[in-house]
Structure formats: structure tokens, C-alpha cells
XYZ file of C-alpha atoms in Angstrom:
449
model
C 62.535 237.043 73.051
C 61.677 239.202 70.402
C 63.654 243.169 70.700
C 61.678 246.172 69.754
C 64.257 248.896 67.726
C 63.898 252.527 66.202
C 63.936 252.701 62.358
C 63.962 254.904 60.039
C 61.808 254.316 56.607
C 63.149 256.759 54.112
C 60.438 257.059 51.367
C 56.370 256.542 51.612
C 56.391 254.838 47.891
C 54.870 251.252 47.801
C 58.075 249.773 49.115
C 58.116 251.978 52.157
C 54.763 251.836 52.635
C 54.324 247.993 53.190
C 57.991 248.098 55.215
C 56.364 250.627 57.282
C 53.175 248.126 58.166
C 55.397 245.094 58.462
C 57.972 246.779 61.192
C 54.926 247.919 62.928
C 54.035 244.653 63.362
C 56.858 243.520 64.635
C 56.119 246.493 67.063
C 59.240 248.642 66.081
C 59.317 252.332 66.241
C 58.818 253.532 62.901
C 59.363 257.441 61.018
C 58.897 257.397 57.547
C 60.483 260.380 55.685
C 58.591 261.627 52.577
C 59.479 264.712 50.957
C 56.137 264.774 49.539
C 53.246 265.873 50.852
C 51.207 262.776 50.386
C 52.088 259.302 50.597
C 51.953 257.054 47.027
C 55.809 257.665 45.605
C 56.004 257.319 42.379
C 51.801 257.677 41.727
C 51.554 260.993 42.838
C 50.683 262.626 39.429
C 51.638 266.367 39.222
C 51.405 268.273 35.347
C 54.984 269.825 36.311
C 58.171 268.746 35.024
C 61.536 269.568 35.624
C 62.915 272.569 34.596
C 65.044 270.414 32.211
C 63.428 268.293 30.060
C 66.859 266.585 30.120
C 66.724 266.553 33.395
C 70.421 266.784 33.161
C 71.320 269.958 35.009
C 72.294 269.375 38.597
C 70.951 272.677 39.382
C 67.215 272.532 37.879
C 63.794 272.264 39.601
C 63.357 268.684 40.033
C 59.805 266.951 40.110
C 59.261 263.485 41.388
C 56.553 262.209 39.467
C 57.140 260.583 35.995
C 53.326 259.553 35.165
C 51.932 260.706 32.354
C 47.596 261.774 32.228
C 46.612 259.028 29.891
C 49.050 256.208 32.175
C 47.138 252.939 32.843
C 48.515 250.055 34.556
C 50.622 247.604 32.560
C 50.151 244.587 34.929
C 46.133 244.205 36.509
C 45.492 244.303 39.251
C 46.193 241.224 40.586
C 49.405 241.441 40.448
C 49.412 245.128 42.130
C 48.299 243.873 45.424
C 49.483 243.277 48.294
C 49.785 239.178 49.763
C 46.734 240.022 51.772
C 45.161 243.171 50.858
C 43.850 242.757 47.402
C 43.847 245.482 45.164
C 39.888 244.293 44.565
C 38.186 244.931 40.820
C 34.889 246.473 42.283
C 32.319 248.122 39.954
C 31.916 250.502 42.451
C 35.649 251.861 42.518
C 36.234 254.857 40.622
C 38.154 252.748 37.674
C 36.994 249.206 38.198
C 39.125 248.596 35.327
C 41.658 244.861 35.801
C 44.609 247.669 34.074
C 43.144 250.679 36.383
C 44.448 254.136 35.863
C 47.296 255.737 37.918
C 44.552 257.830 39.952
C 43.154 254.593 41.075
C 46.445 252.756 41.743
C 47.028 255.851 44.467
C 43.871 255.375 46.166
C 44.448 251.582 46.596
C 47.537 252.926 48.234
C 46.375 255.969 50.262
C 43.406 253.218 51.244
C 46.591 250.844 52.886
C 47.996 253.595 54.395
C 45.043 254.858 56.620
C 43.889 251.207 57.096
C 47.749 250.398 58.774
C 48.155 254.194 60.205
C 50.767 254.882 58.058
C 50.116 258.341 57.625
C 50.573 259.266 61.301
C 53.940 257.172 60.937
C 55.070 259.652 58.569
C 56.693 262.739 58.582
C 55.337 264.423 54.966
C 57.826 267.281 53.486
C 60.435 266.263 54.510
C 63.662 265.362 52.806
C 66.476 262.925 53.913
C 69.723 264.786 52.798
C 72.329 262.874 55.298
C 72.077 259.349 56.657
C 75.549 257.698 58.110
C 76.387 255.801 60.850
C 78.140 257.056 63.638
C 79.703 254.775 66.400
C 79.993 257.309 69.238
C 76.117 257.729 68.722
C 75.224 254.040 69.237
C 73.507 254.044 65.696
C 72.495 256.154 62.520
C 72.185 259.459 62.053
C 69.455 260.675 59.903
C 69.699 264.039 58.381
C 66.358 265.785 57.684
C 65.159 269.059 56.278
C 61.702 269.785 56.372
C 59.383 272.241 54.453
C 56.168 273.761 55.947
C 54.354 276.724 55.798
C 57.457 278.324 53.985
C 60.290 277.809 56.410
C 62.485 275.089 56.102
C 63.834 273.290 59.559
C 66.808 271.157 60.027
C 66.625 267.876 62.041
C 69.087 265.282 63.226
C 68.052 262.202 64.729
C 69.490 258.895 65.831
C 67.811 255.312 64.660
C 68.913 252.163 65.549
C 68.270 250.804 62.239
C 67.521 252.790 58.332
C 65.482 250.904 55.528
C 66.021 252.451 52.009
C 63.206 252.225 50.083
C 63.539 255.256 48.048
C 62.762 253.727 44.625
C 64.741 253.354 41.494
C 62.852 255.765 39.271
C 63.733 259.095 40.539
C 67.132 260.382 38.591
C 66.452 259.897 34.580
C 69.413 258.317 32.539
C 69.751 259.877 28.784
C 70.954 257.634 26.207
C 75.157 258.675 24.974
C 74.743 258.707 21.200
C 78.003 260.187 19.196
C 77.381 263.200 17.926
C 74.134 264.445 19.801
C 76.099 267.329 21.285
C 75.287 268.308 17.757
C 71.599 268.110 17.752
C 69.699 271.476 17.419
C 66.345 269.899 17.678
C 64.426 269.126 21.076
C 64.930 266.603 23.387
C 63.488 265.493 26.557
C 63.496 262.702 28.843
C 60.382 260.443 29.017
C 60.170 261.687 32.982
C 58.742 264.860 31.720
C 56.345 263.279 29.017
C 52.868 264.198 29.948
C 50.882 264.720 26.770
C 51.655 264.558 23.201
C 49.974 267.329 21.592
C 53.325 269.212 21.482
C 54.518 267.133 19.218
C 51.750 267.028 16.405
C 52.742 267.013 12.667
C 56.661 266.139 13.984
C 58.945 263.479 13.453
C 59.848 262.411 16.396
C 62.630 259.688 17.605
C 62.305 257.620 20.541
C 65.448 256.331 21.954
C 64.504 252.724 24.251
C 61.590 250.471 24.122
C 59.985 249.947 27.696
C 56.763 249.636 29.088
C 56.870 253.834 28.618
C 58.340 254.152 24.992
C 55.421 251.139 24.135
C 52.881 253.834 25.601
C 54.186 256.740 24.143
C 55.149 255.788 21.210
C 51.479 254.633 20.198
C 49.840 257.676 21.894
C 52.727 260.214 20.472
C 52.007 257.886 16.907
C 48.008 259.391 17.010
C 49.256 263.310 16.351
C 52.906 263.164 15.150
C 53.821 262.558 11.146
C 56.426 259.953 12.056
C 57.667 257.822 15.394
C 60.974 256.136 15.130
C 61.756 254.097 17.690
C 65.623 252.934 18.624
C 65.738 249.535 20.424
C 68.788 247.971 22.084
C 68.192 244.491 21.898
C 69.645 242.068 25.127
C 68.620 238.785 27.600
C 65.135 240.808 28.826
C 64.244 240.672 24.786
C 64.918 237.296 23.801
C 62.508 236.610 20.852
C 60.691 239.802 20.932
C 59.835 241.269 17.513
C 59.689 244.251 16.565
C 57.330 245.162 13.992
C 56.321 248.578 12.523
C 52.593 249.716 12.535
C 50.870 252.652 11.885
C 53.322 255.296 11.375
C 55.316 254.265 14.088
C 58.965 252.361 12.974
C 61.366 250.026 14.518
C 65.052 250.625 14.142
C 68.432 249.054 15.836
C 70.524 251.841 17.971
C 71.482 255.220 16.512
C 74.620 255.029 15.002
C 75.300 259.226 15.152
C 74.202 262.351 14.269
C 76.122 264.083 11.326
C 76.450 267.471 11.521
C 73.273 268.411 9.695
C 71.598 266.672 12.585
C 70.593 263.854 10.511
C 69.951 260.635 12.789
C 71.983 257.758 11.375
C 70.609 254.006 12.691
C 72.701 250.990 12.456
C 71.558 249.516 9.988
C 72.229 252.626 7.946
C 68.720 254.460 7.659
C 68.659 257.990 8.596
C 66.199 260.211 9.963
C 65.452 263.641 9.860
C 63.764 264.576 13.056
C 62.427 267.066 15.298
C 62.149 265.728 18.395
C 64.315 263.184 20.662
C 62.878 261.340 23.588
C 65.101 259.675 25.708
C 63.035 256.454 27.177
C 65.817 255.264 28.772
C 65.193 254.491 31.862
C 66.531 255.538 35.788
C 69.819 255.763 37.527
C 69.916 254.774 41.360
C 71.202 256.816 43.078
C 71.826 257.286 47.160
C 73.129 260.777 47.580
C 72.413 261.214 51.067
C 73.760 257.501 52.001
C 77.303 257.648 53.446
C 78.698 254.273 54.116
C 82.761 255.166 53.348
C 82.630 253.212 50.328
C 80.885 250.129 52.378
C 77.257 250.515 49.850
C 77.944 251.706 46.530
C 76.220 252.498 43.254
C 78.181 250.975 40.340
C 76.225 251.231 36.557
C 72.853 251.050 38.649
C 73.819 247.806 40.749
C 73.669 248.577 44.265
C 76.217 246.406 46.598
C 77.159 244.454 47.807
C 73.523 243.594 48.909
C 72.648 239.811 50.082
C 69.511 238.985 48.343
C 69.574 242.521 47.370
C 68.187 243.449 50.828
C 71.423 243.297 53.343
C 74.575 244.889 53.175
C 76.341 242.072 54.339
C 79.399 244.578 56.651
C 76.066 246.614 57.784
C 73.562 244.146 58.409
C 70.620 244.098 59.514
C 71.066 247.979 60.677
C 70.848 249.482 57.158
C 68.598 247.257 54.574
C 67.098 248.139 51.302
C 64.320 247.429 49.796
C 62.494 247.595 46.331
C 65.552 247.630 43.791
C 64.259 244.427 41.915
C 62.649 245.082 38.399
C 61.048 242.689 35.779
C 58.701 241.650 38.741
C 55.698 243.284 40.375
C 57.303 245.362 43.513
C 53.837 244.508 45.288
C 54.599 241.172 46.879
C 58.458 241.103 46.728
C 58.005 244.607 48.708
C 56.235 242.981 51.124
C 58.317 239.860 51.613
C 61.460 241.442 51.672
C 59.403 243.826 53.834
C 58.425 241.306 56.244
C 62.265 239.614 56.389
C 63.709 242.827 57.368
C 61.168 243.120 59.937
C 62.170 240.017 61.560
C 65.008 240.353 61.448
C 65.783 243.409 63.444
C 63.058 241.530 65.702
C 65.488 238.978 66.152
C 63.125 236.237 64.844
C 65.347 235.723 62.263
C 68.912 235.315 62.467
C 71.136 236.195 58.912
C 73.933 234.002 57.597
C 76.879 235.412 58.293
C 78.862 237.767 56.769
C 81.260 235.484 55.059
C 78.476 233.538 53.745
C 76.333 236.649 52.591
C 79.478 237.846 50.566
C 80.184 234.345 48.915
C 76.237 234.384 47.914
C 77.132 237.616 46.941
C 79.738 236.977 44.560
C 78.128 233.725 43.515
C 75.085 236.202 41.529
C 78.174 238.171 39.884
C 80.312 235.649 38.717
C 76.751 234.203 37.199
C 76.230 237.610 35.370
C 80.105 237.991 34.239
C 79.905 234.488 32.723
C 77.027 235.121 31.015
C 77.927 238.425 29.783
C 75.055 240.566 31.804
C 76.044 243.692 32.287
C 76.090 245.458 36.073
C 72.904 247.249 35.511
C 70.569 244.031 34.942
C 72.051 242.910 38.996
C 68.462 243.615 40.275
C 66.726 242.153 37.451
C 64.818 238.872 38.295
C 63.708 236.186 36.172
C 65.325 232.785 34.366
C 67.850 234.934 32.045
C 69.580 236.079 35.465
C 69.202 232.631 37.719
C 66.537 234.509 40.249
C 63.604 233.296 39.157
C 62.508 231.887 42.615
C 63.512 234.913 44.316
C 60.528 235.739 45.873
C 59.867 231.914 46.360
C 63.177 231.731 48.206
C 61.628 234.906 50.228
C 58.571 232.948 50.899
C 59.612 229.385 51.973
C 62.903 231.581 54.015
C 59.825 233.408 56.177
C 58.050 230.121 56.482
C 55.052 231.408 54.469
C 53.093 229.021 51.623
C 54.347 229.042 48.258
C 53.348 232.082 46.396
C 50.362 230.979 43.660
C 51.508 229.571 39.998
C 49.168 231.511 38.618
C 51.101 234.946 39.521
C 53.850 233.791 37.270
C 51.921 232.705 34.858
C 50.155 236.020 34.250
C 53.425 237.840 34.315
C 54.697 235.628 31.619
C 51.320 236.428 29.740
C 51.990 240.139 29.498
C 55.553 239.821 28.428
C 53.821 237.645 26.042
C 51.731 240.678 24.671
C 55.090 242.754 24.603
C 56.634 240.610 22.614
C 53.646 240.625 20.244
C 53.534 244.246 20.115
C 49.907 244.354 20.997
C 49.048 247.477 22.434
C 45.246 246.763 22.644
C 46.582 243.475 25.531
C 44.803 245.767 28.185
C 40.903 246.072 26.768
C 41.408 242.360 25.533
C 42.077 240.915 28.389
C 40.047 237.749 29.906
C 39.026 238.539 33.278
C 36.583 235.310 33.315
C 39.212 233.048 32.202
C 41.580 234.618 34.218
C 39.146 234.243 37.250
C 38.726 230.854 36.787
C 42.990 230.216 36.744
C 43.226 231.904 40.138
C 40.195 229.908 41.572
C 41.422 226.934 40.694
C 44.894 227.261 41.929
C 43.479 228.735 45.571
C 41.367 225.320 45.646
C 44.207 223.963 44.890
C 46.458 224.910 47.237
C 43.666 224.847 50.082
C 43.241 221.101 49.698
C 47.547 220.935 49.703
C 47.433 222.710 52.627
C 44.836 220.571 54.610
């Protein structure tokens, strides 16, 4: 007999979003907590940026959003979408584009959210600053403070259950280089990047070579006199090459800056720049989670976590999901969304704890021995042995393996990474494309029957 439970959902991003749907269906009692005043996480675009383009100082005005005006998509559509609710490539949608813009990426969201009744599951300003678990309570407390019309309120509740889905793009890390201390030029992090038109006619340095630094670095490249860009190569870059084009150069990690602020690269080139953008990715970071030491946050791996969901001591009352990266959060979202679901249900019934932590320790020894450092723990894919992780999700809810063609489009855009072409969005094949994901449905229909 399936148990109905109250949970807590602390974020409204994609993650939190589809958790939100999937514990409804399980018929739990759902809150979200958004501190924003719309749902869509990490797509809500806003033109203000922290007070610190650092955004180093503890104390500063802090602004969620990291998009950027000109942002498209780097993975269509396809693999943007939910299991079943397709993020559909309709001429009459505002960008019917396969690599859409961000605006359009938030109304496929906002569209989920009033189709499932999100929005009236969520509480909108309102900030989680406290969540712990408290015995004499019978569950977790949830620490809230809420913004409207001006006044702020402070609210304490009691779940049975918290799911984390807070994202891992929300505190920016800055590269440590020796020497920048000494740097009297300007830096920022790419989080406050929105347009490049204050950097025309400079020299500018980017520092990291993501999916961001590839877009800025070509758009920055159209109005600046020079674009130097620092990559750290490791597993995720096997075989990429880096070549230089336009006025945009590749260089290995900055050595130091000398005191006359001249950038020094390994390989013994120095620059003389302007500007310094630090494309260096996110921390995680759980300030208002209190756990006495149970969950921690160690060089951006967050653990102990069984599948990267369960806390094995804490399970199934506090869960987390959405840490992965190198794989569309879409679908894994949704299947971890859909596990966690069940299992507070009681549908499901987790290993136990024992055999969560030797899993658990299994995935480290893996990275130790082959020299992955903690911060690639939620990274998916062959170099890290979790390439069927979202198989594993699949076949472990009893659902149809996930298509062959979604893996084989991922692979196709790392492919265009690799390749350094930044034109892989306008040249893509939507009719051959088609025609792959046709085939495999057919496919698998004629399996399945």
C-alpha cells in the first residue's frame, strides 16, 4: 500500500520542477520554495549582475541568473525535453529554432509548469535559509524567509521528507593564478557576462574553455583587438584541439602575473591584457543544509550520495537531485525525479545502507585510481564508469530503455566542440536527424510488441 508524505522541493529550476510533477503523482504533498518570483531557475534572464563582477565578496548583491542576451541552446531541443513532454520544434513557437534561444527554453518550462499546476505548488519569493532535521519534531525543519510587497516574513515548517534541487550553477568559482593579487586590470566572472561591447578594442584573457568561454570568446572575438583563451586540459578533453581563429588564441594555463601585470602562459608566451574573465565554472554549495557533517560539500562533490540521489544515513527523507553534468539534466531530472518519488511512496524499497555506502565507495576508489579529481564525482560519461547512469535509472524504475539515438546526438555535439566549430548550431541536419529518431522509435515499437 502505497503512503502519501509531505515534502519539501527547494528550488523551481528544471530539476525541481519535474520532481515537483513526479511527487504529485505519487500524490505527495508538495511546497516548492523559489526565491524568485517566477519559476524557470537558471533561465530567468535579468540584465543585472552582481555587485561584484568577482562575485567574490560575501557581502555583495547577488543575482541568480548567469544567461547572457545573445545565449542559444548548446544541445536542441531534443535533448531539452522532458521523457514525455517534448520540447516540440513548431514554426509557430516564438523561436522554432532545433538550438532555441534562452527566452524560448523558459516558456517550454513555464508551459510544464501550468500544464502540471506547478505554480500553485509553489511558494515564489521565498528563500530557504535553514533546513535540518530535528528528531523531537518527527521530521525536517524548513527555514523560510519570504519577500512580498516589501516586508520580509519568517516561516518554519515541518516536512516529512526535503528534495534538493537547487542547481549547481549558482556560487561562481574564480580561477587561483599566482600573482593575480597583482593585477590592476578588470576582471569579472563569466556569471556577470551579458554583452561584449564593454570590451571593444581590448585584449582580453579568458581563463576556462566551456560551453560559455566557446560563446564568449567568439562573440567577445567580434569587438575586442585580441581574445586569449587559457585551457586546462583533463579526461572531459580527450582529443579535443584547440586551434586559433580569427583573433581569438589558444594557450595552456597561466603560469603568473609579474608585477607589471604581464600574463605569463605555460608555455612561456605572455600577454599584455586588459581584461580577465574567469569562465570557470560553479561551486555547490548547501548553506542552509545542516546535516552535522552527515552531507558535505568537498571540492564540488557532494556525499556521500548513492547514485548521487540518496544520502545513504538520511535516506529516502532528504534526496538530491540534478548534480550530474556532461549530460542533459532533462531526462536524468526526471528519472531520478520519478525514483525519489517512489520511493518515499514506498513502491520502491532502497538497498540498504551498508550496501549504498560500499556502491558509494566503489565510484571513489574508481576516480582515485584513475586520478579524477573530487570535482568530476557528478560527471557522467565512459571517462568516469557512469555512462549507463540514466540507463541504470531507467531499467531500476522498470521503464524501456532510453533511445540510442539520445546518446548519439550528445556524442555529436561534443564532436563539434572538439572541432571548434562554432557555426555546429545553423549547420545542423534536422532532416537527417529526423529520420535517426524515427527510425529508432520504429524500432523500438516493433521490440516492444
Amino acid at each position: 500500500m502505497s503512503r502519501s508524505v509531505k515534502v519539501a522541493v527547494i528550488g523551481a529550476g528544471v530539476s525541481g520542477l519535474v520532481a515537483a510533477r513526479e511527487l504529485t503523482r505519487e500524490r505527495h504533498n508538495v511546497v516548492v520554495f523559489e526565491k524568485n518570483t517566477r519559476l524557470g531557475g537558471t533561465w530567468l534572464y535579468t540584465p543585472e549582475t552582481d555587485s561584484d563582477p568577482l562575485s567574490l565578496d560575501p557581502n555583495r548583491n547577488k543575482v541568480h541568473s548567469s544567461l547572457y542576451p545573445s545565449l542559444r541552446t548548446n544541445l536542441p531541443r531534443q535533448l531539452m525535453e522532458f521523457l514525455d513532454y517534448p520540447f516540440c520544434r513548431d514554426i509557430e513557437r516564438v523561436d522554432p529554432r532545433t538550438f532555441p534561444s534562452h527566452e524560448e527554453v523558459l516558456r517550454f518550462l513555464q508551459e510544464f509548469g501550468d500544464e502540471f499546476g506547478i505554480n500553485e505548488l509553489t511558494r515564489f519569493e521565498t528563500e530557504v535559509v535553514k533546513v535540518e532535521r530535528v528528531e523531537d519534531e518527527g521530521g525536517w525543519v524548513v527555514e523560510s524567509r519570504a519577500s512580498h510587497g516589501g516586508g520580509v516574513s519568517v516561516s518554519r515548517e515541518v516536512f516529512d521528507a526535503v528534495v534538493v534541487c537547487s542547481g549547481h550553477n549558482v556560487a561562481p568559482r574564480v580561477a587561483e593564478v599566482c600573482g593575480i593579487e597583482k593585477w590592476r586590470g578588470f576582471q569579472m566572472h563569466s556569471h556577470n557576462y551579458r554583452v561584449p561591447q564593454p570590451f571593444q578594442g581590448q585584449v582580453v584573457i579568458l581563463i576556462g574553455y566551456g560551453p560559455t568561454s566557446f560563446d564568449i570568446s567568439r562573440e567577445i572575438g567580434l569587438v575586442a583587438k585580441e581574445v586569449h583563451v587559457s585551457v586546462r586540459l583533463n579526461p572531459a578533453r580527450k582529443g579535443m584541439k584547440f586551434q586559433d581563429f580569427g583573433n581569438v588564441r589558444f594557450h595552456p594555463v597561466i603560469k603568473c602575473i609579474n608585477e607589471d601585470c604581464l600574463v605569463v602562459f605555460e608555455d612561456g608566451v605572455t600577454i599584455n591584457a586588459d581584461s580577465i574573465i574567469h569562465c570557470t565554472g560553479y561551486k555547490n554549495e548547501l548553506p542552509f543544509l545542516e546535516t552535522d557533517g552527515v552531507v558535505t560539500v568537498d571540492e564540488n562533490r557532494v556525499g556521500p550520495l548513492y547514485k548521487h540521489v540518496f544520502p545513504p544515513t538520511l535516506a529516502p527523507c532528504l534526496s538530491f537531485i540534478g548534480l550530474t553534468e556532461l549530460e542533459s539534466v532533462f531526462p536524468v531530472a526526471e528519472l531520478q525525479g520519478k525514483w525519489v518519488a517512489r520511493v518515499l511512496s514506498g513502491k520502491m524499497v532502497l538497498p540498504s545502507e551498508e550496501e549504498m555506502m560500499k556502491s558509494i565507495e566503489e565510484h571513489y576508489q574508481f576516480m582515485q585510481q584513475n586520478g579524477l579529481p573530487k570535482r568530476f564525482t557528478h560527471y557522467l560519461g565512459p571517462s568516469y564508469s557512469q555512462l549507463d547512469y540514466k540507463q541504470w535509472l531507467a531499467k531500476h524504475l522498470g521503464l524501456p530503455p532510453l533511445e540510442d539515438w539520445r546518446d548519439a546526438m550528445f556524442t555529436h555535439i561534443i564532436k563539434n566542440f572538439v572541432e571548434m566549430n562554432g557555426g555546429f548550431r545553423d549547420q545542423w541536419d534536422d532532416d537527417y536527424w529526423d529520420a535517426i529518431i524515427n527510425n529508432t522509435k520504429l524500432l523500438h515499437s516493433s521490440n516492444q510488441s
